[in-house]
Amino acid sequence: MSEFIIEVDRVSKSVKDATGSLTILHELSFGLRPRESVAIVGASGSGKSTLLSILAGLDTPSSGTVRLQGQDLFALDEDGRARLRGEHLGFVFQSFQLLSHLTALENVMLPLELRGERDAQAQARQMLERVGLKERLSHYPRVLSGGEQQRVALARAFVQRPALLLADEPTGSLDYATGEQVMALMFELNREQGTTLVLVTHDAGIAGRCERQLRISAGRLQDSALAELPA
């Protein structure tokens, strides 16, 4: 049994454009352990979000392997990857990605209902209360502030008790004070549930609160001592 929640082994990503082939990621290798918090940092265009999409199985590498809970993600078809995500992954996005026609409660219930859990409403209600939205259960996203929407998104992600939570610039759409509140809540939930947290951020302060940082420059990891898998 692997000691890692997720293992990235010599992953590269290239795309073709009018000028030829462009390599976005160059043979990245690293492992993430249970309960670990890791920031992926680097300049815009360095490949951070592409890496996050590959970790989630939403994008495919040109070469290399990603194993989630020991399962080779890209040995599965799209339906298989979707099932694995549903079992083990949570997501938090910069743009919240809430469904506008569902209330806060319904947004948080949705992933539980898709898994066939009978007490979805009770679990969703409890999680929304945990993130301070007890009075907002029946509100639609359009009447919630940005910070409230992101807290709904956190509740939706953590209500599944994922082994791995991926967050892409989770405070990018928020003002500083609201972003600080959201991040404090994210780290609290991370500790409470023992989730492995991986977040992409430009914010050095947020990155500094993580246990590790993986710095990417032009698609390459800059600190091989942190990044390499054991032999």
Coordinates of N, CA and C in Angstrom, one line a residue:
M1 N 0.8 -1.2 0.0 CA 0.0 0.0 0.0 C 0.9 1.2 0.0
S2 N 0.6 2.2 -0.9 CA 1.4 3.4 -1.0 C 1.2 4.3 0.2
E3 N 2.3 5.0 0.6 CA 2.1 6.0 1.6 C 1.5 7.3 1.1
F4 N 1.3 7.4 -0.2 CA 0.8 8.6 -0.8 C -0.7 8.5 -1.1
I5 N -1.4 9.7 -1.0 CA -2.8 9.8 -1.5 C -2.7 9.9 -3.0
I6 N -1.8 10.7 -3.5 CA -1.7 10.8 -5.0 C -0.2 10.8 -5.3
E7 N 0.2 10.2 -6.4 CA 1.5 10.1 -6.9 C 1.6 10.6 -8.3
V8 N 2.5 11.5 -8.6 CA 2.7 12.0 -10.0 C 4.1 11.5 -10.4
D9 N 4.1 10.8 -11.5 CA 5.4 10.1 -11.9 C 5.7 10.5 -13.4
R10 N 6.7 11.4 -13.5 CA 7.2 11.8 -14.8 C 6.1 12.3 -15.8
V11 N 5.3 13.2 -15.2 CA 4.1 13.7 -16.0 C 4.6 14.9 -16.9
S12 N 4.3 14.8 -18.1 CA 4.5 15.9 -19.1 C 3.2 16.2 -19.8
K13 N 3.1 17.4 -20.3 CA 2.0 17.8 -21.1 C 2.4 18.8 -22.2
S14 N 2.1 18.4 -23.4 CA 2.4 19.2 -24.6 C 1.2 19.4 -25.4
V15 N 1.1 20.6 -26.1 CA 0.0 20.9 -27.0 C 0.6 21.4 -28.3
K16 N -0.2 21.3 -29.3 CA 0.2 21.8 -30.6 C -0.5 23.0 -31.0
D17 N 0.2 24.0 -31.5 CA -0.5 25.2 -32.0 C 0.1 25.5 -33.4
A18 N -0.2 26.7 -33.9 CA 0.2 27.1 -35.3 C 1.7 27.1 -35.5
T19 N 2.5 27.3 -34.3 CA 3.9 27.3 -34.4 C 4.6 26.0 -34.2
G20 N 3.8 25.0 -33.8 CA 4.4 23.7 -33.5 C 4.0 23.1 -32.2
S21 N 4.9 22.4 -31.5 CA 4.5 21.8 -30.2 C 5.0 22.7 -29.1
L22 N 4.2 22.9 -28.1 CA 4.5 23.6 -26.9 C 4.4 22.7 -25.7
T23 N 5.5 22.6 -24.9 CA 5.5 21.8 -23.7 C 5.1 22.6 -22.5
I24 N 4.0 22.3 -21.9 CA 3.5 23.0 -20.7 C 4.1 22.5 -19.4
L25 N 4.2 21.2 -19.3 CA 4.8 20.5 -18.1 C 5.9 19.6 -18.5
H26 N 7.0 19.6 -17.8 CA 8.2 18.8 -18.1 C 8.4 17.7 -17.0
E27 N 8.0 16.5 -17.2 CA 8.4 15.3 -16.4 C 8.4 15.7 -14.9
L28 N 7.2 16.0 -14.4 CA 7.0 16.3 -13.0 C 6.8 15.0 -12.2
S29 N 7.5 14.9 -11.0 CA 7.3 13.8 -10.2 C 7.3 14.2 -8.7
F30 N 6.2 13.8 -8.0 CA 6.1 14.1 -6.6 C 5.0 13.2 -6.0
G31 N 5.0 13.1 -4.7 CA 3.9 12.4 -4.0 C 3.3 13.3 -2.9
L32 N 2.0 13.2 -2.6 CA 1.4 13.9 -1.6 C 0.8 12.9 -0.5
R33 N 1.1 13.2 0.7 CA 0.7 12.3 1.8 C -0.6 12.7 2.4
P34 N -1.2 11.7 3.1 CA -2.5 12.0 3.8 C -2.3 13.2 4.8
R35 N -3.3 14.1 4.9 CA -3.4 15.2 5.8 C -2.4 16.4 5.4
E36 N -1.6 16.2 4.4 CA -0.7 17.2 4.0 C -1.3 18.4 3.4
S37 N -0.8 19.6 3.6 CA -1.2 20.8 2.9 C -0.1 21.3 2.0
V38 N -0.4 21.5 0.7 CA 0.6 21.8 -0.3 C 0.1 22.9 -1.2
A39 N 1.0 23.9 -1.4 CA 0.7 25.0 -2.3 C 1.5 24.8 -3.6
I40 N 0.8 25.0 -4.7 CA 1.5 25.0 -6.0 C 1.6 26.4 -6.4
V41 N 2.8 26.9 -6.6 CA 3.1 28.3 -6.8 C 3.9 28.5 -8.0
G42 N 3.8 29.7 -8.6 CA 4.6 30.1 -9.8 C 3.9 31.2 -10.5
A43 N 4.6 31.7 -11.5 CA 4.1 32.9 -12.3 C 2.9 32.4 -13.2
S44 N 2.1 33.3 -13.6 CA 1.1 33.0 -14.6 C 1.7 32.4 -15.8
G45 N 1.0 31.3 -16.3 CA 1.5 30.6 -17.5 C 2.6 29.6 -17.2
S46 N 2.9 29.3 -15.9 CA 3.9 28.4 -15.6 C 3.4 26.9 -15.6
G47 N 2.1 26.7 -15.7 CA 1.6 25.3 -15.8 C 0.9 24.9 -14.5
K48 N 0.6 25.8 -13.6 CA 0.0 25.4 -12.3 C -1.4 24.8 -12.5
S49 N -2.2 25.5 -13.2 CA -3.6 25.1 -13.3 C -3.7 23.9 -14.2
T50 N -2.8 23.7 -15.2 CA -2.8 22.5 -16.0 C -2.4 21.3 -15.1
L51 N -1.5 21.5 -14.2 CA -1.1 20.4 -13.3 C -2.3 20.0 -12.4
L52 N -3.0 21.0 -11.9 CA -4.2 20.7 -11.1 C -5.3 20.0 -11.8
S53 N -5.5 20.3 -13.1 CA -6.5 19.6 -13.9 C -6.1 18.2 -14.2
I54 N -4.8 17.9 -14.3 CA -4.3 16.6 -14.5 C -4.4 15.8 -13.2
L55 N -4.1 16.4 -12.1 CA -4.3 15.7 -10.8 C -5.7 15.2 -10.6
A56 N -6.7 16.0 -11.1 CA -8.1 15.7 -11.0 C -8.6 14.8 -12.1
G57 N -7.7 14.5 -13.1 CA -8.1 13.6 -14.2 C -9.1 14.3 -15.1
L58 N -9.1 15.7 -15.1 CA -9.9 16.4 -16.0 C -9.2 16.7 -17.3
D59 N -7.9 16.7 -17.2 CA -7.0 16.8 -18.4 C -6.1 15.6 -18.4
T60 N -5.6 15.3 -19.6 CA -4.8 14.1 -19.7 C -3.3 14.5 -20.0
P61 N -2.3 13.8 -19.4 CA -1.0 14.1 -19.7 C -0.5 13.6 -21.0
S62 N 0.5 14.1 -21.6 CA 1.0 13.6 -22.8 C 1.9 12.3 -22.5
S63 N 2.4 12.3 -21.3 CA 3.2 11.1 -20.9 C 3.2 11.1 -19.4
G64 N 3.5 10.0 -18.8 CA 3.6 9.9 -17.3 C 2.4 9.3 -16.7
T65 N 2.4 9.2 -15.4 CA 1.3 8.5 -14.7 C 0.9 9.3 -13.5
V66 N -0.4 9.3 -13.2 CA -0.9 9.8 -11.9 C -1.7 8.7 -11.2
R67 N -1.4 8.4 -10.0 CA -2.1 7.4 -9.2 C -2.8 8.0 -8.1
L68 N -4.1 7.8 -8.0 CA -4.9 8.4 -6.9 C -5.4 7.2 -6.1
Q69 N -5.0 7.2 -4.8 CA -5.3 6.1 -3.9 C -4.8 4.7 -4.5
G70 N -3.7 4.8 -5.2 CA -3.1 3.6 -5.8 C -3.7 3.3 -7.2
Q71 N -4.7 4.0 -7.6 CA -5.3 3.7 -8.9 C -4.7 4.6 -10.0
D72 N -4.3 4.0 -11.1 CA -3.8 4.8 -12.2 C -5.0 5.5 -12.9
L73 N -5.0 6.8 -12.8 CA -6.1 7.6 -13.3 C -6.4 7.4 -14.7
F74 N -5.3 7.4 -15.5 CA -5.4 7.4 -17.0 C -5.4 6.0 -17.6
A75 N -5.5 5.0 -16.7 CA -5.8 3.6 -17.2 C -7.4 3.5 -17.2
L76 N -8.1 4.5 -16.6 CA -9.5 4.4 -16.6 C -10.1 5.3 -17.8
D77 N -11.3 4.9 -18.2 CA -12.0 5.8 -19.1 C -12.6 7.0 -18.4
E78 N -13.3 7.9 -19.1 CA -13.8 9.1 -18.5 C -14.8 8.8 -17.4
D79 N -15.7 7.8 -17.6 CA -16.6 7.4 -16.6 C -15.9 6.9 -15.4
G80 N -14.9 6.1 -15.6 CA -14.1 5.6 -14.4 C -13.4 6.7 -13.6
R81 N -12.9 7.7 -14.3 CA -12.2 8.8 -13.6 C -13.3 9.6 -12.9
A82 N -14.5 9.8 -13.5 CA -15.5 10.5 -12.8 C -15.9 9.8 -11.5
R83 N -16.0 8.5 -11.6 CA -16.4 7.7 -10.4 C -15.3 7.9 -9.3
L84 N -14.1 7.8 -9.7 CA -13.0 8.0 -8.7 C -13.0 9.4 -8.1
R85 N -13.2 10.4 -8.9 CA -13.3 11.8 -8.4 C -14.5 11.9 -7.4
G86 N -15.6 11.2 -7.7 CA -16.7 11.3 -6.8 C -16.5 10.7 -5.5
E87 N -15.6 9.7 -5.5 CA -15.3 8.9 -4.2 C -14.2 9.6 -3.4
H88 N -13.3 10.3 -4.0 CA -12.1 10.7 -3.3 C -11.7 12.2 -3.4
L89 N -12.3 13.0 -4.4 CA -11.9 14.3 -4.6 C -13.0 15.4 -4.3
G90 N -12.5 16.5 -3.8 CA -13.3 17.7 -3.7 C -12.7 18.9 -4.4
F91 N -13.5 19.8 -4.9 CA -12.9 21.0 -5.6 C -13.4 22.3 -5.1
V92 N -12.6 23.3 -5.1 CA -13.0 24.7 -4.8 C -12.3 25.5 -5.9
F93 N -13.1 26.3 -6.6 CA -12.7 27.1 -7.7 C -12.7 28.6 -7.4
Q94 N -11.9 29.4 -8.1 CA -12.0 30.8 -8.0 C -13.3 31.4 -8.3
S95 N -14.0 30.8 -9.3 CA -15.3 31.4 -9.7 C -16.5 30.7 -9.1
F96 N -16.2 29.9 -8.0 CA -17.2 29.3 -7.1 C -17.9 28.1 -7.8
Q97 N -18.4 28.2 -9.0 CA -19.0 27.1 -9.8 C -20.2 26.5 -9.1
L98 N -21.0 27.4 -8.5 CA -22.3 27.0 -7.9 C -23.4 27.0 -9.0
L99 N -24.4 26.1 -8.9 CA -25.5 26.1 -9.8 C -26.5 27.1 -9.5
S100 N -26.7 28.1 -10.4 CA -27.5 29.3 -10.1 C -29.0 29.0 -9.8
H101 N -29.5 27.8 -10.3 CA -30.9 27.5 -10.1 C -31.1 26.7 -8.9
L102 N -30.1 26.4 -8.1 CA -30.2 25.7 -6.8 C -29.9 26.6 -5.7
T103 N -30.6 26.4 -4.5 CA -30.3 27.1 -3.3 C -28.9 26.7 -2.8
A104 N -28.5 27.4 -1.7 CA -27.2 27.0 -1.1 C -27.3 25.6 -0.6
L105 N -28.5 25.2 0.1 CA -28.6 23.9 0.6 C -28.6 22.9 -0.5
E106 N -29.3 23.2 -1.6 CA -29.4 22.2 -2.7 C -28.0 22.0 -3.4
N107 N -27.2 23.1 -3.5 CA -25.9 23.0 -4.1 C -25.0 22.0 -3.3
V108 N -25.1 22.1 -1.9 CA -24.3 21.3 -1.1 C -24.9 19.9 -1.0
M109 N -26.2 19.7 -1.2 CA -26.7 18.4 -1.2 C -26.4 17.6 -2.5
L110 N -26.2 18.3 -3.6 CA -26.1 17.7 -4.9 C -25.0 16.5 -4.9
P111 N -23.8 16.7 -4.5 CA -22.8 15.6 -4.6 C -23.2 14.4 -3.8
L112 N -23.9 14.7 -2.7 CA -24.3 13.6 -1.8 C -25.4 12.8 -2.5
E113 N -26.3 13.5 -3.1 CA -27.4 12.9 -3.8 C -26.9 12.0 -5.0
L114 N -25.9 12.6 -5.7 CA -25.3 11.8 -6.8 C -24.7 10.5 -6.3
R115 N -24.2 10.5 -5.1 CA -23.7 9.3 -4.5 C -24.7 8.4 -3.9
G116 N -26.0 8.8 -3.9 CA -27.1 8.0 -3.4 C -27.2 8.0 -1.9
E117 N -26.7 9.0 -1.2 CA -26.8 9.1 0.3 C -28.2 9.6 0.7
R118 N -28.8 8.8 1.6 CA -30.2 9.1 2.0 C -30.3 10.3 2.9
D119 N -29.3 10.7 3.7 CA -29.4 11.8 4.6 C -28.7 13.0 4.0
A120 N -28.8 13.2 2.7 CA -28.0 14.3 2.1 C -28.5 15.7 2.7
Q121 N -29.7 15.9 2.9 CA -30.2 17.2 3.4 C -29.6 17.5 4.8
A122 N -29.7 16.5 5.7 CA -29.2 16.7 7.0 C -27.7 17.0 7.0
Q123 N -26.9 16.2 6.2 CA -25.5 16.5 6.1 C -25.2 17.8 5.5
A124 N -25.9 18.2 4.5 CA -25.6 19.5 3.9 C -26.0 20.7 4.8
R125 N -27.1 20.5 5.5 CA -27.5 21.6 6.5 C -26.4 21.7 7.6
Q126 N -25.9 20.6 8.1 CA -24.9 20.6 9.1 C -23.6 21.3 8.6
M127 N -23.2 21.0 7.4 CA -22.0 21.6 6.9 C -22.2 23.1 6.6
L128 N -23.3 23.5 6.1 CA -23.6 24.9 5.9 C -23.6 25.7 7.2
E129 N -24.1 25.1 8.3 CA -24.1 25.7 9.6 C -22.6 25.8 10.1
R130 N -21.8 24.8 9.8 CA -20.4 24.8 10.2 C -19.6 25.9 9.5
V131 N -20.0 26.3 8.3 CA -19.3 27.4 7.6 C -20.0 28.8 7.8
G132 N -20.9 28.8 8.8 CA -21.6 30.1 9.2 C -22.7 30.5 8.3
L133 N -23.4 29.6 7.6 CA -24.4 30.0 6.7 C -25.8 29.5 7.1
K134 N -26.0 29.3 8.4 CA -27.2 28.8 8.9 C -28.5 29.5 8.4
E135 N -28.3 30.8 8.3 CA -29.4 31.7 7.9 C -29.6 31.8 6.3
R136 N -28.7 31.1 5.6 CA -28.7 31.3 4.1 C -29.0 30.1 3.4
L137 N -29.6 29.1 4.0 CA -29.8 27.8 3.4 C -30.7 27.9 2.1
S138 N -31.7 28.7 2.2 CA -32.7 28.8 1.1 C -32.3 29.9 0.1
H139 N -31.2 30.5 0.2 CA -30.8 31.6 -0.7 C -30.1 31.1 -2.0
Y140 N -30.4 31.7 -3.1 CA -29.8 31.4 -4.3 C -28.4 32.1 -4.5
P141 N -27.5 31.6 -5.3 CA -26.2 32.2 -5.4 C -26.3 33.7 -5.8
R142 N -27.2 34.1 -6.6 CA -27.3 35.5 -7.0 C -27.5 36.5 -5.9
V143 N -28.0 36.1 -4.8 CA -28.2 37.0 -3.6 C -27.2 36.8 -2.5
L144 N -26.2 36.0 -2.8 CA -25.1 35.8 -1.8 C -23.9 36.6 -2.2
S145 N -23.2 37.1 -1.2 CA -21.9 37.8 -1.5 C -20.9 36.8 -2.0
G146 N -19.8 37.3 -2.5 CA -18.7 36.5 -3.0 C -18.2 35.6 -1.9
G147 N -18.0 36.1 -0.7 CA -17.5 35.3 0.4 C -18.5 34.2 0.8
E148 N -19.8 34.6 0.7 CA -20.8 33.6 1.1 C -20.8 32.5 0.0
Q149 N -20.7 32.8 -1.2 CA -20.7 31.8 -2.3 C -19.5 30.9 -2.1
Q150 N -18.3 31.5 -1.8 CA -17.2 30.6 -1.6 C -17.3 29.7 -0.4
R151 N -18.0 30.1 0.6 CA -18.3 29.3 1.8 C -19.2 28.2 1.4
V152 N -20.2 28.4 0.5 CA -21.1 27.4 0.0 C -20.2 26.4 -0.7
A153 N -19.3 26.9 -1.6 CA -18.4 26.0 -2.3 C -17.6 25.1 -1.4
L154 N -17.1 25.7 -0.3 CA -16.3 24.9 0.7 C -17.2 23.9 1.3
A155 N -18.4 24.2 1.7 CA -19.3 23.3 2.3 C -19.6 22.1 1.3
R156 N -19.8 22.5 0.0 CA -20.0 21.4 -1.0 C -18.8 20.5 -1.1
A157 N -17.6 21.0 -1.1 CA -16.4 20.2 -1.2 C -16.2 19.3 0.0
F158 N -16.3 19.9 1.2 CA -16.0 19.2 2.4 C -17.1 18.2 2.9
V159 N -18.3 18.5 2.5 CA -19.4 17.6 2.9 C -19.2 16.2 2.4
Q160 N -18.4 16.0 1.4 CA -18.1 14.7 0.9 C -17.0 14.0 1.6
R161 N -16.4 14.7 2.5 CA -15.2 14.2 3.3 C -14.2 13.6 2.3
P162 N -13.7 14.4 1.4 CA -12.8 13.9 0.4 C -11.4 13.6 0.9
A163 N -10.7 12.6 0.4 CA -9.3 12.3 0.7 C -8.4 13.4 0.3
L164 N -8.8 14.0 -0.9 CA -8.0 15.0 -1.5 C -8.8 16.2 -1.9
L165 N -8.5 17.4 -1.5 CA -9.2 18.6 -1.9 C -8.3 19.5 -2.8
L166 N -8.7 19.8 -4.0 CA -8.0 20.7 -4.9 C -8.7 22.0 -5.0
A167 N -7.9 23.1 -4.8 CA -8.4 24.4 -4.8 C -7.6 25.3 -5.8
D168 N -8.3 25.9 -6.7 CA -7.6 26.7 -7.7 C -7.9 28.2 -7.5
E169 N -6.9 28.9 -7.0 CA -7.0 30.3 -6.6 C -8.3 30.6 -5.9
P170 N -8.5 30.0 -4.7 CA -9.8 30.0 -4.1 C -10.2 31.4 -3.5
T171 N -9.2 32.3 -3.4 CA -9.5 33.7 -3.0 C -9.4 34.7 -4.1
G172 N -9.2 34.3 -5.3 CA -8.9 35.2 -6.4 C -10.0 36.2 -6.7
S173 N -11.2 35.8 -6.4 CA -12.4 36.7 -6.7 C -12.8 37.5 -5.5
L174 N -12.1 37.4 -4.4 CA -12.5 38.0 -3.1 C -11.6 39.1 -2.7
D175 N -12.1 40.1 -1.9 CA -11.3 41.1 -1.3 C -10.4 40.5 -0.2
Y176 N -9.4 41.2 0.2 CA -8.4 40.6 1.1 C -9.0 40.1 2.4
A177 N -9.9 40.9 3.1 CA -10.4 40.5 4.4 C -11.3 39.2 4.2
T178 N -12.1 39.2 3.2 CA -13.0 38.1 2.9 C -12.2 36.8 2.6
G179 N -11.1 37.0 1.7 CA -10.2 36.0 1.4 C -9.6 35.3 2.6
E180 N -9.1 36.2 3.5 CA -8.5 35.7 4.8 C -9.5 34.8 5.6
Q181 N -10.7 35.3 5.6 CA -11.8 34.5 6.4 C -12.0 33.1 5.7
V182 N -12.1 33.1 4.4 CA -12.3 31.9 3.6 C -11.1 30.9 3.8
M183 N -9.9 31.4 3.7 CA -8.8 30.6 3.9 C -8.6 30.0 5.3
A184 N -8.9 30.8 6.3 CA -8.9 30.3 7.7 C -9.9 29.2 7.8
L185 N -11.1 29.3 7.2 CA -12.1 28.3 7.3 C -11.6 27.0 6.5
M186 N -11.0 27.2 5.4 CA -10.5 26.1 4.6 C -9.5 25.3 5.4
F187 N -8.5 26.0 6.0 CA -7.5 25.3 6.8 C -8.1 24.6 8.0
E188 N -9.1 25.2 8.7 CA -9.8 24.6 9.8 C -10.5 23.3 9.4
L189 N -11.2 23.3 8.3 CA -11.9 22.1 7.8 C -10.9 21.1 7.4
N190 N -9.8 21.5 6.8 CA -8.7 20.6 6.4 C -8.2 19.8 7.6
R191 N -8.0 20.5 8.7 CA -7.4 19.9 9.9 C -8.5 19.0 10.5
E192 N -9.7 19.4 10.5 CA -10.8 18.6 11.2 C -11.0 17.3 10.5
Q193 N -11.0 17.3 9.1 CA -11.3 16.1 8.4 C -10.1 15.3 8.0
G194 N -8.9 15.9 8.1 CA -7.7 15.1 7.8 C -7.5 15.0 6.3
T195 N -8.1 15.9 5.5 CA -8.0 15.9 4.1 C -6.6 16.4 3.6
T196 N -6.1 15.8 2.5 CA -4.9 16.4 1.9 C -5.4 17.6 1.0
L197 N -4.8 18.7 1.3 CA -5.1 20.0 0.6 C -4.1 20.4 -0.4
V198 N -4.5 20.6 -1.6 CA -3.6 21.1 -2.7 C -4.2 22.4 -3.2
L199 N -3.5 23.5 -3.1 CA -4.1 24.7 -3.7 C -3.1 25.4 -4.6
V200 N -3.6 26.0 -5.7 CA -2.9 26.9 -6.5 C -3.1 28.3 -6.1
T201 N -2.0 29.0 -5.9 CA -2.2 30.4 -5.4 C -1.1 31.3 -5.9
H202 N -1.4 32.6 -6.1 CA -0.3 33.6 -6.3 C 0.0 34.3 -5.0
D203 N -0.7 34.0 -4.0 CA -0.6 34.7 -2.7 C 0.5 34.1 -1.8
A204 N 1.6 34.8 -1.6 CA 2.7 34.2 -0.9 C 2.3 33.9 0.6
G205 N 1.4 34.8 1.1 CA 0.9 34.6 2.5 C 0.2 33.3 2.6
I206 N -0.7 33.0 1.7 CA -1.5 31.7 1.7 C -0.5 30.6 1.5
A207 N 0.4 30.7 0.6 CA 1.3 29.6 0.3 C 2.1 29.2 1.5
G208 N 2.5 30.3 2.3 CA 3.3 30.1 3.4 C 2.6 29.4 4.6
R209 N 1.3 29.3 4.5 CA 0.6 28.6 5.6 C 0.5 27.1 5.3
C210 N 0.9 26.7 4.1 CA 0.9 25.3 3.8 C 2.2 24.7 4.3
E211 N 2.2 23.4 4.5 CA 3.3 22.6 5.0 C 4.4 22.5 3.9
R212 N 4.0 22.5 2.7 CA 5.0 22.4 1.6 C 4.6 23.3 0.4
Q213 N 5.6 23.7 -0.4 CA 5.3 24.4 -1.6 C 6.0 23.7 -2.7
L214 N 5.3 23.6 -3.8 CA 5.9 23.1 -5.1 C 5.9 24.2 -6.0
R215 N 7.1 24.7 -6.3 CA 7.2 25.9 -7.2 C 7.5 25.5 -8.6
I216 N 6.7 25.9 -9.5 CA 6.8 25.6 -11.0 C 7.2 26.8 -11.7
S217 N 8.2 26.7 -12.6 CA 8.7 27.7 -13.4 C 8.9 27.1 -14.8
A218 N 8.1 27.7 -15.8 CA 8.2 27.2 -17.2 C 7.9 25.7 -17.3
G219 N 7.0 25.3 -16.4 CA 6.6 23.9 -16.5 C 7.5 22.9 -15.8
R220 N 8.5 23.4 -15.0 CA 9.4 22.5 -14.3 C 9.3 22.8 -12.8
L221 N 9.5 21.7 -12.0 CA 9.5 21.9 -10.6 C 10.9 22.4 -10.2
Q222 N 10.9 23.4 -9.4 CA 12.2 24.1 -9.1 C 12.9 23.5 -7.9
D223 N 12.2 22.7 -7.0 CA 12.9 22.1 -5.9 C 12.8 20.6 -5.9
S224 N 13.8 20.0 -6.5 CA 13.7 18.5 -6.8 C 13.7 17.8 -5.4
A225 N 14.3 18.3 -4.4 CA 14.3 17.7 -3.1 C 12.9 17.5 -2.5
L226 N 12.1 18.4 -2.8 CA 10.7 18.3 -2.3 C 9.9 17.5 -3.2
A227 N 10.3 17.4 -4.5 CA 9.4 16.9 -5.5 C 9.5 15.4 -5.8
E228 N 10.7 14.9 -5.7 CA 10.9 13.5 -6.2 C 10.2 12.5 -5.4
L229 N 9.7 11.5 -6.0 CA 9.2 10.3 -5.4 C 10.4 9.4 -4.9
P230 N 10.2 8.7 -3.8 CA 11.3 7.8 -3.3 C 11.4 6.7 -4.3
A231 N 12.6 6.1 -4.4 CA 12.9 5.0 -5.3 C 12.1 3.8 -4.8

